[in-house]
Structure formats: structure tokens, C-alpha cells
PDB file of C-alpha atoms in Angstrom:
ATOM      1  CA  ASN A   1     -15.602 -16.861  -7.260  1.00  0.00           C
ATOM      2  CA  ALA A   2     -15.154 -13.101  -7.311  1.00  0.00           C
ATOM      3  CA  GLY A   3     -11.581 -13.408  -8.608  1.00  0.00           C
ATOM      4  CA  VAL A   4      -9.576 -10.267  -7.864  1.00  0.00           C
ATOM      5  CA  THR A   5     -11.408  -7.323  -6.324  1.00  0.00           C
ATOM      6  CA  GLN A   6     -10.144  -3.808  -5.586  1.00  0.00           C
ATOM      7  CA  THR A   7     -11.395  -1.163  -3.185  1.00  0.00           C
ATOM      8  CA  PRO A   8     -12.111   1.674  -3.857  1.00  0.00           C
ATOM      9  CA  LYS A   9     -12.955   2.024  -7.543  1.00  0.00           C
ATOM     10  CA  PHE A  10     -12.264   5.750  -7.631  1.00  0.00           C
ATOM     11  CA  ARG A  11     -10.725   8.259  -5.242  1.00  0.00           C
ATOM     12  CA  VAL A  12      -9.745  11.905  -5.239  1.00  0.00           C
ATOM     13  CA  LEU A  13      -6.960  12.991  -2.878  1.00  0.00           C
ATOM     14  CA  LYS A  14      -5.320  16.284  -2.079  1.00  0.00           C
ATOM     15  CA  THR A  15      -1.538  16.527  -2.216  1.00  0.00           C
ATOM     16  CA  GLY A  16      -0.051  15.250   1.010  1.00  0.00           C
ATOM     17  CA  GLN A  17      -2.990  13.072   2.030  1.00  0.00           C
ATOM     18  CA  SER A  18      -2.577   9.372   2.639  1.00  0.00           C
ATOM     19  CA  MET A  19      -4.664   6.428   1.588  1.00  0.00           C
ATOM     20  CA  THR A  20      -4.646   2.643   1.302  1.00  0.00           C
ATOM     21  CA  LEU A  21      -5.828   0.625  -1.664  1.00  0.00           C
ATOM     22  CA  LEU A  22      -7.091  -2.863  -0.880  1.00  0.00           C
ATOM     23  CA  CYS A  23      -6.766  -5.871  -3.144  1.00  0.00           C
ATOM     24  CA  ALA A  24      -8.397  -9.206  -2.348  1.00  0.00           C
ATOM     25  CA  GLN A  25      -8.317 -12.511  -4.229  1.00  0.00           C
ATOM     26  CA  ASP A  26     -10.233 -15.710  -3.562  1.00  0.00           C
ATOM     27  CA  MET A  27      -8.222 -18.043  -5.801  1.00  0.00           C
ATOM     28  CA  ASN A  28      -5.663 -19.034  -3.143  1.00  0.00           C
ATOM     29  CA  HIS A  29      -2.873 -17.574  -5.282  1.00  0.00           C
ATOM     30  CA  GLU A  30       0.601 -17.291  -3.822  1.00  0.00           C
ATOM     31  CA  TYR A  31       1.719 -14.254  -5.816  1.00  0.00           C
ATOM     32  CA  MET A  32       0.177 -10.801  -5.833  1.00  0.00           C
ATOM     33  CA  TYR A  33       1.178  -7.620  -7.644  1.00  0.00           C
ATOM     34  CA  TRP A  34       0.447  -3.905  -7.813  1.00  0.00           C
ATOM     35  CA  TYR A  35       0.796  -2.062 -11.123  1.00  0.00           C
ATOM     36  CA  ARG A  36       0.117   1.480 -12.232  1.00  0.00           C
ATOM     37  CA  GLN A  37      -1.025   2.556 -15.670  1.00  0.00           C
ATOM     38  CA  ASP A  38      -0.490   6.101 -16.866  1.00  0.00           C
ATOM     39  CA  PRO A  39      -2.282   7.518 -19.930  1.00  0.00           C
ATOM     40  CA  GLY A  40      -1.078   5.991 -23.188  1.00  0.00           C
ATOM     41  CA  MET A  41       1.253   3.573 -21.469  1.00  0.00           C
ATOM     42  CA  GLY A  42       1.449  -0.033 -20.466  1.00  0.00           C
ATOM     43  CA  LEU A  43       1.368  -1.207 -16.887  1.00  0.00           C
ATOM     44  CA  ARG A  44       4.418  -0.797 -14.655  1.00  0.00           C
ATOM     45  CA  LEU A  45       5.069  -2.938 -11.613  1.00  0.00           C
ATOM     46  CA  ILE A  46       5.146  -1.088  -8.272  1.00  0.00           C
ATOM     47  CA  HIS A  47       5.558  -3.879  -5.704  1.00  0.00           C
ATOM     48  CA  TYR A  48       4.862  -7.563  -5.560  1.00  0.00           C
ATOM     49  CA  SER A  49       4.604 -10.393  -3.048  1.00  0.00           C
ATOM     50  CA  VAL A  50       5.534 -14.051  -3.357  1.00  0.00           C
ATOM     51  CA  GLY A  51       3.707 -15.067  -0.195  1.00  0.00           C
ATOM     52  CA  GLU A  52       2.158 -14.015   3.070  1.00  0.00           C
ATOM     53  CA  GLY A  53       4.474 -11.702   4.996  1.00  0.00           C
ATOM     54  CA  THR A  54       6.856 -11.065   2.086  1.00  0.00           C
ATOM     55  CA  THR A  55       7.035  -8.109  -0.303  1.00  0.00           C
ATOM     56  CA  ALA A  56       9.518  -6.856  -2.875  1.00  0.00           C
ATOM     57  CA  LYS A  57      10.081  -3.763  -5.000  1.00  0.00           C
ATOM     58  CA  GLY A  58       9.153  -3.602  -8.630  1.00  0.00           C
ATOM     59  CA  GLU A  59      10.045  -1.128 -11.339  1.00  0.00           C
ATOM     60  CA  VAL A  60       8.507   2.039  -9.797  1.00  0.00           C
ATOM     61  CA  PRO A  61       8.320   1.574  -5.975  1.00  0.00           C
ATOM     62  CA  ASP A  62       9.105   5.109  -4.765  1.00  0.00           C
ATOM     63  CA  GLY A  63       6.319   6.782  -2.801  1.00  0.00           C
ATOM     64  CA  TYR A  64       4.451   3.532  -2.123  1.00  0.00           C
ATOM     65  CA  ASN A  65       4.448   0.917   0.602  1.00  0.00           C
ATOM     66  CA  VAL A  66       2.756  -2.479   0.671  1.00  0.00           C
ATOM     67  CA  SER A  67       1.794  -5.155   3.135  1.00  0.00           C
ATOM     68  CA  ARG A  68       0.663  -8.778   2.805  1.00  0.00           C
ATOM     69  CA  LEU A  69      -0.510  -9.835   6.250  1.00  0.00           C
ATOM     70  CA  LYS A  70      -2.972 -12.382   4.878  1.00  0.00           C
ATOM     71  CA  LYS A  71      -2.526 -14.560   1.805  1.00  0.00           C
ATOM     72  CA  GLN A  72      -5.683 -13.269   0.179  1.00  0.00           C
ATOM     73  CA  ASN A  73      -5.037  -9.540   0.704  1.00  0.00           C
ATOM     74  CA  PHE A  74      -2.420  -7.141  -0.639  1.00  0.00           C
ATOM     75  CA  LEU A  75      -2.500  -3.512   0.491  1.00  0.00           C
ATOM     76  CA  LEU A  76      -0.934  -0.568  -1.336  1.00  0.00           C
ATOM     77  CA  GLY A  77      -0.302   2.571   0.695  1.00  0.00           C
ATOM     78  CA  LEU A  78       0.434   6.133  -0.293  1.00  0.00           C
ATOM     79  CA  GLU A  79       1.804   7.978   2.750  1.00  0.00           C
ATOM     80  CA  SER A  80       1.894  11.445   1.188  1.00  0.00           C
ATOM     81  CA  ALA A  81       0.153  11.579  -2.168  1.00  0.00           C
ATOM     82  CA  ALA A  82       1.648  13.634  -5.009  1.00  0.00           C
ATOM     83  CA  PRO A  83       0.076  14.694  -8.339  1.00  0.00           C
ATOM     84  CA  SER A  84       2.560  12.387 -10.098  1.00  0.00           C
ATOM     85  CA  GLN A  85       0.746   9.469  -8.485  1.00  0.00           C
ATOM     86  CA  THR A  86      -2.428  10.216 -10.408  1.00  0.00           C
ATOM     87  CA  SER A  87      -2.943   6.974 -12.270  1.00  0.00           C
ATOM     88  CA  VAL A  88      -5.007   3.843 -12.588  1.00  0.00           C
ATOM     89  CA  TYR A  89      -3.849   1.139 -10.186  1.00  0.00           C
ATOM     90  CA  PHE A  90      -4.261  -2.526 -10.978  1.00  0.00           C
ATOM     91  CA  CYS A  91      -3.838  -5.440  -8.640  1.00  0.00           C
ATOM     92  CA  ALA A  92      -3.133  -8.922  -9.987  1.00  0.00           C
ATOM     93  CA  SER A  93      -2.568 -12.397  -8.636  1.00  0.00           C
ATOM     94  CA  SER A  94      -1.119 -15.628  -9.971  1.00  0.00           C
ATOM     95  CA  SER A  95      -0.300 -19.115  -8.898  1.00  0.00           C
ATOM     96  CA  TRP A  96       2.833 -21.138  -9.365  1.00  0.00           C
ATOM     97  CA  LEU A  97       1.938 -24.506 -10.760  1.00  0.00           C
ATOM     98  CA  ALA A  98       4.558 -26.599 -12.526  1.00  0.00           C
ATOM     99  CA  GLY A  99       3.737 -26.703 -16.207  1.00  0.00           C
ATOM    100  CA  SER A 100       1.043 -24.012 -16.027  1.00  0.00           C
ATOM    101  CA  MET A 101       0.937 -20.908 -18.145  1.00  0.00           C
ATOM    102  CA  GLU A 102       1.253 -18.838 -14.980  1.00  0.00           C
ATOM    103  CA  THR A 103      -1.343 -16.310 -16.036  1.00  0.00           C
ATOM    104  CA  GLN A 104      -1.870 -13.196 -13.960  1.00  0.00           C
ATOM    105  CA  TYR A 105      -5.467 -12.366 -13.173  1.00  0.00           C
ATOM    106  CA  PHE A 106      -6.201  -8.672 -12.863  1.00  0.00           C
ATOM    107  CA  GLY A 107      -8.636  -6.714 -10.756  1.00  0.00           C
ATOM    108  CA  PRO A 108     -10.884  -4.025 -12.292  1.00  0.00           C
ATOM    109  CA  GLY A 109      -8.567  -1.160 -11.354  1.00  0.00           C
ATOM    110  CA  THR A 110      -8.697   1.868  -9.048  1.00  0.00           C
ATOM    111  CA  ARG A 111      -8.686   5.305 -10.601  1.00  0.00           C
ATOM    112  CA  LEU A 112      -6.803   7.773  -8.376  1.00  0.00           C
ATOM    113  CA  LEU A 113      -6.681  11.520  -8.896  1.00  0.00           C
ATOM    114  CA  VAL A 114      -4.313  13.602  -6.777  1.00  0.00           C
ATOM    115  CA  LEU A 115      -4.981  17.335  -6.835  1.00  0.00           C
TER     116      LEU A 115
ATOM    117  CA  ALA B   1      16.581  -0.342 -23.475  1.00  0.00           C
ATOM    118  CA  GLN B   2      12.973  -1.254 -24.061  1.00  0.00           C
ATOM    119  CA  LYS B   3      12.294  -4.848 -23.158  1.00  0.00           C
ATOM    120  CA  ILE B   4       8.978  -4.957 -25.000  1.00  0.00           C
ATOM    121  CA  THR B   5       8.384  -2.895 -28.126  1.00  0.00           C
ATOM    122  CA  GLN B   6       5.059  -2.429 -29.830  1.00  0.00           C
ATOM    123  CA  THR B   7       5.663  -0.251 -32.877  1.00  0.00           C
ATOM    124  CA  GLN B   8       2.034   0.294 -33.932  1.00  0.00           C
ATOM    125  CA  PRO B   9       0.353   2.966 -31.775  1.00  0.00           C
ATOM    126  CA  GLY B  10      -2.907   2.476 -33.678  1.00  0.00           C
ATOM    127  CA  MET B  11      -4.389   0.187 -36.299  1.00  0.00           C
ATOM    128  CA  PHE B  12      -7.595   0.346 -38.289  1.00  0.00           C
ATOM    129  CA  VAL B  13      -9.035  -2.828 -39.817  1.00  0.00           C
ATOM    130  CA  GLN B  14     -12.237  -3.726 -41.621  1.00  0.00           C
ATOM    131  CA  GLU B  15     -14.555  -6.131 -39.863  1.00  0.00           C
ATOM    132  CA  LYS B  16     -13.948  -9.802 -40.760  1.00  0.00           C
ATOM    133  CA  GLU B  17     -10.388  -9.160 -41.876  1.00  0.00           C
ATOM    134  CA  ALA B  18      -7.407 -10.714 -40.118  1.00  0.00           C
ATOM    135  CA  VAL B  19      -5.053  -8.414 -38.218  1.00  0.00           C
ATOM    136  CA  THR B  20      -1.510  -8.806 -36.924  1.00  0.00           C
ATOM    137  CA  LEU B  21      -0.278  -6.796 -33.940  1.00  0.00           C
ATOM    138  CA  ASP B  22       3.493  -6.599 -33.671  1.00  0.00           C
ATOM    139  CA  CYS B  23       5.592  -7.242 -30.573  1.00  0.00           C
ATOM    140  CA  THR B  24       9.347  -7.581 -30.249  1.00  0.00           C
ATOM    141  CA  TYR B  25      11.150  -8.346 -27.028  1.00  0.00           C
ATOM    142  CA  ASP B  26      14.632  -8.244 -25.596  1.00  0.00           C
ATOM    143  CA  THR B  27      15.991 -10.688 -23.049  1.00  0.00           C
ATOM    144  CA  SER B  28      19.092 -12.769 -22.406  1.00  0.00           C
ATOM    145  CA  ASP B  29      17.255 -15.194 -20.120  1.00  0.00           C
ATOM    146  CA  PRO B  30      16.609 -18.539 -21.882  1.00  0.00           C
ATOM    147  CA  SER B  31      13.432 -19.047 -19.844  1.00  0.00           C
ATOM    148  CA  TYR B  32      10.701 -16.499 -20.419  1.00  0.00           C
ATOM    149  CA  GLY B  33       7.033 -16.189 -21.191  1.00  0.00           C
ATOM    150  CA  LEU B  34       5.147 -13.881 -23.501  1.00  0.00           C
ATOM    151  CA  PHE B  35       1.582 -12.739 -22.910  1.00  0.00           C
ATOM    152  CA  TRP B  36      -1.020 -10.731 -24.749  1.00  0.00           C
ATOM    153  CA  TYR B  37      -3.722  -8.823 -22.872  1.00  0.00           C
ATOM    154  CA  LYS B  38      -6.736  -6.928 -24.188  1.00  0.00           C
ATOM    155  CA  GLN B  39      -7.955  -3.761 -22.503  1.00  0.00           C
ATOM    156  CA  PRO B  40     -11.373  -2.591 -23.721  1.00  0.00           C
ATOM    157  CA  SER B  41     -12.646   0.921 -23.058  1.00  0.00           C
ATOM    158  CA  SER B  42     -14.129  -0.306 -19.768  1.00  0.00           C
ATOM    159  CA  GLY B  43     -10.548  -0.647 -18.489  1.00  0.00           C
ATOM    160  CA  GLU B  44     -10.174  -4.222 -17.335  1.00  0.00           C
ATOM    161  CA  MET B  45      -7.195  -6.344 -18.396  1.00  0.00           C
ATOM    162  CA  ILE B  46      -8.251  -9.529 -20.179  1.00  0.00           C
ATOM    163  CA  PHE B  47      -5.738 -12.328 -20.742  1.00  0.00           C
ATOM    164  CA  LEU B  48      -5.726 -13.587 -24.336  1.00  0.00           C
ATOM    165  CA  ILE B  49      -2.814 -15.921 -25.005  1.00  0.00           C
ATOM    166  CA  TYR B  50       0.510 -17.175 -23.666  1.00  0.00           C
ATOM    167  CA  GLN B  51       3.702 -18.492 -25.272  1.00  0.00           C
ATOM    168  CA  GLY B  52       6.533 -20.060 -23.295  1.00  0.00           C
ATOM    169  CA  SER B  53      10.094 -19.760 -24.573  1.00  0.00           C
ATOM    170  CA  TYR B  54      10.471 -23.538 -24.706  1.00  0.00           C
ATOM    171  CA  ASP B  55       7.152 -24.187 -26.406  1.00  0.00           C
ATOM    172  CA  GLN B  56       7.730 -25.875 -29.750  1.00  0.00           C
ATOM    173  CA  GLN B  57       4.466 -24.825 -31.340  1.00  0.00           C
ATOM    174  CA  ASN B  58       2.811 -21.448 -31.711  1.00  0.00           C
ATOM    175  CA  ALA B  59       0.052 -20.879 -29.186  1.00  0.00           C
ATOM    176  CA  THR B  60      -3.557 -20.665 -30.336  1.00  0.00           C
ATOM    177  CA  GLU B  61      -6.738 -19.735 -28.461  1.00  0.00           C
ATOM    178  CA  GLY B  62      -9.851 -19.597 -30.604  1.00  0.00           C
ATOM    179  CA  ARG B  63      -9.482 -16.656 -33.008  1.00  0.00           C
ATOM    180  CA  TYR B  64      -6.178 -15.660 -31.432  1.00  0.00           C
ATOM    181  CA  SER B  65      -2.826 -17.082 -32.415  1.00  0.00           C
ATOM    182  CA  LEU B  66       0.690 -16.071 -31.549  1.00  0.00           C
ATOM    183  CA  ASN B  67       3.308 -15.985 -34.304  1.00  0.00           C
ATOM    184  CA  PHE B  68       6.409 -16.776 -32.243  1.00  0.00           C
ATOM    185  CA  GLN B  69       9.725 -16.259 -34.029  1.00  0.00           C
ATOM    186  CA  LYS B  70      12.359 -16.914 -31.406  1.00  0.00           C
ATOM    187  CA  ALA B  71      15.411 -16.019 -33.480  1.00  0.00           C
ATOM    188  CA  ARG B  72      13.869 -12.668 -34.385  1.00  0.00           C
ATOM    189  CA  LYS B  73      12.602 -12.167 -30.812  1.00  0.00           C
ATOM    190  CA  SER B  74       9.120 -11.427 -32.020  1.00  0.00           C
ATOM    191  CA  ALA B  75       5.741 -12.554 -30.700  1.00  0.00           C
ATOM    192  CA  ASN B  76       3.054 -11.107 -32.924  1.00  0.00           C
ATOM    193  CA  LEU B  77      -0.631 -11.552 -32.124  1.00  0.00           C
ATOM    194  CA  VAL B  78      -2.859 -12.601 -35.000  1.00  0.00           C
ATOM    195  CA  ILE B  79      -6.609 -12.117 -34.736  1.00  0.00           C
ATOM    196  CA  SER B  80      -8.560 -13.913 -37.426  1.00  0.00           C
ATOM    197  CA  ALA B  81     -11.980 -12.782 -38.672  1.00  0.00           C
ATOM    198  CA  SER B  82     -11.990  -9.566 -36.635  1.00  0.00           C
ATOM    199  CA  GLN B  83     -15.188  -8.428 -34.921  1.00  0.00           C
ATOM    200  CA  LEU B  84     -16.404  -5.024 -33.757  1.00  0.00           C
ATOM    201  CA  GLY B  85     -15.902  -6.190 -30.183  1.00  0.00           C
ATOM    202  CA  ASP B  86     -12.186  -6.605 -30.844  1.00  0.00           C
ATOM    203  CA  SER B  87     -11.760  -2.828 -30.774  1.00  0.00           C
ATOM    204  CA  ALA B  88      -9.542  -2.211 -27.747  1.00  0.00           C
ATOM    205  CA  MET B  89      -5.978  -1.603 -26.552  1.00  0.00           C
ATOM    206  CA  TYR B  90      -3.736  -4.640 -26.848  1.00  0.00           C
ATOM    207  CA  PHE B  91      -0.658  -5.104 -24.694  1.00  0.00           C
ATOM    208  CA  CYS B  92       2.232  -7.480 -25.143  1.00  0.00           C
ATOM    209  CA  ALA B  93       4.057  -8.458 -21.941  1.00  0.00           C
ATOM    210  CA  MET B  94       7.042 -10.587 -20.964  1.00  0.00           C
ATOM    211  CA  ARG B  95       7.982 -12.520 -17.866  1.00  0.00           C
ATOM    212  CA  GLU B  96      11.664 -13.371 -17.449  1.00  0.00           C
ATOM    213  CA  GLY B  97      12.922 -16.382 -15.581  1.00  0.00           C
ATOM    214  CA  ARG B  98      10.885 -18.484 -13.179  1.00  0.00           C
ATOM    215  CA  GLY B  99       9.339 -17.759  -9.818  1.00  0.00           C
ATOM    216  CA  ALA B 100       7.556 -14.481  -9.232  1.00  0.00           C
ATOM    217  CA  GLN B 101       6.056 -13.449 -12.498  1.00  0.00           C
ATOM    218  CA  LYS B 102       7.095  -9.868 -12.849  1.00  0.00           C
ATOM    219  CA  LEU B 103       5.577  -8.736 -16.106  1.00  0.00           C
ATOM    220  CA  VAL B 104       7.051  -6.015 -18.296  1.00  0.00           C
ATOM    221  CA  PHE B 105       4.506  -4.451 -20.630  1.00  0.00           C
ATOM    222  CA  GLY B 106       4.795  -2.737 -23.977  1.00  0.00           C
ATOM    223  CA  GLN B 107       3.079   0.584 -24.621  1.00  0.00           C
ATOM    224  CA  GLY B 108       0.185  -1.039 -26.403  1.00  0.00           C
ATOM    225  CA  THR B 109      -1.570  -0.864 -29.765  1.00  0.00           C
ATOM    226  CA  ARG B 110      -5.044   0.634 -30.131  1.00  0.00           C
ATOM    227  CA  LEU B 111      -7.024  -1.524 -32.538  1.00  0.00           C
ATOM    228  CA  THR B 112     -10.148  -0.132 -34.169  1.00  0.00           C
ATOM    229  CA  ILE B 113     -12.428  -2.414 -36.170  1.00  0.00           C
ATOM    230  CA  ASN B 114     -14.509  -0.609 -38.777  1.00  0.00           C
ATOM    231  CA  PRO B 115     -17.917  -1.997 -39.868  1.00  0.00           C
TER     232      PRO B 115
END
């Protein structure tokens, strides 16, 4: 099992450009999440999904859109990148099992630089 | 108000000593979960330990244990017999309620183990 994978690993954008970050998981998890991590800070939730075709806003959703067309994939889009979106982006997934510890499994991260 | 507070930006410990990383939380939900993650310099998020709000005993995982004091709303991570490889950022996180596991992270503590 690959677990949670993210594409790309690193990207440089100019202000105003758009891009899509791809997250894929092979653990058949129902829930998927996108976080951002700024220097010296913990992770903050951008958007999340509780199942195929459903998405919801997290703590810092402005400037981002997401889609979950397939259970195993969760896409994060930046329509018009801004320097404030320079960050490391983490995708995570988890499963709801009664009595489980409900751990989130994280991808390796995508480092994004917006000039 | 901060939901997760980690008051130690950095800690320095001698190898083989035990270390306690502090975490306090704030919630009015009776059902919640507390997590600790390790982030080494390579950047990935590694799950360490979990404590549920209804768990009667403190969680333990190998050298890691969680000192859960519900009345004080604290969930400190204890690492016994520290190793050089324990040098990393450590994040405390909380999930409130059930269902989608939206995690709220603290700002982290940078732990450095000296030989």
C-alpha cells in the first residue's frame, strides 16, 4: 500500500496563476482533508470531505476550491494564486470505524511557492 | 481563543533522559480526541499516540505515553529514554465531537536531543 500520495512535491507559481494539487489514498478511507502549514505554525484545515461527491469548508477555505469525484482522490485547486498562499500543503485521510482511534494518515506534503 | 496551546516553543534534552511536552486544550464538547504527531526535518507527519476523552487509562505506545488530566484539560506527551532520532517538531491536536475528524493543531514544540 502506498498510503496517501500527493502530486506534485514542489511547485513555483506566479501570482494569478492557477493550479491543482492531487491527493490519492489507497486505504478505502471515507474522509479526506487538506491542510496548510505555514512556517513555525501547526496545520490548519482548508477543506475536507466525508465521502465521494461531498466537500465542506474548514478553518481557512478562502482562495481554494476542492472536489471529490472519486473516493480515493481529493483535489485542491487554486484559481488565482497569491503570495499569501505560499505554504506546505498536506493531504490526509481517515476512516470511521466504531471504537477505532480514528487516526488521520498524512501524505508527504506539497511545497508551494507563489511569487 | 486558542483551542490547543503548546507553551514550549523549544526544548533541549540530554540523550536517554525522559522529556515531557506540554499541551492544554479547550473544549466544551464531552466527546473529543487528543493526538500527538511528530514532524522530523524531512517534513512528514507521523502519528504517535491517541487519547479519547472517555478513555479511563492513559494511552501508551512504546516509549510514548500521554499524561491525560481531564480536569486540568491537559494532555502532555512523555517520551522515555530519549534518542537522537527523537529530535523533531511535535504537535498536539484535538478532534471535537464525532464524525468528520477535523483536527485543530497547536503551534508545536521543537525538541532537540543532545548527545
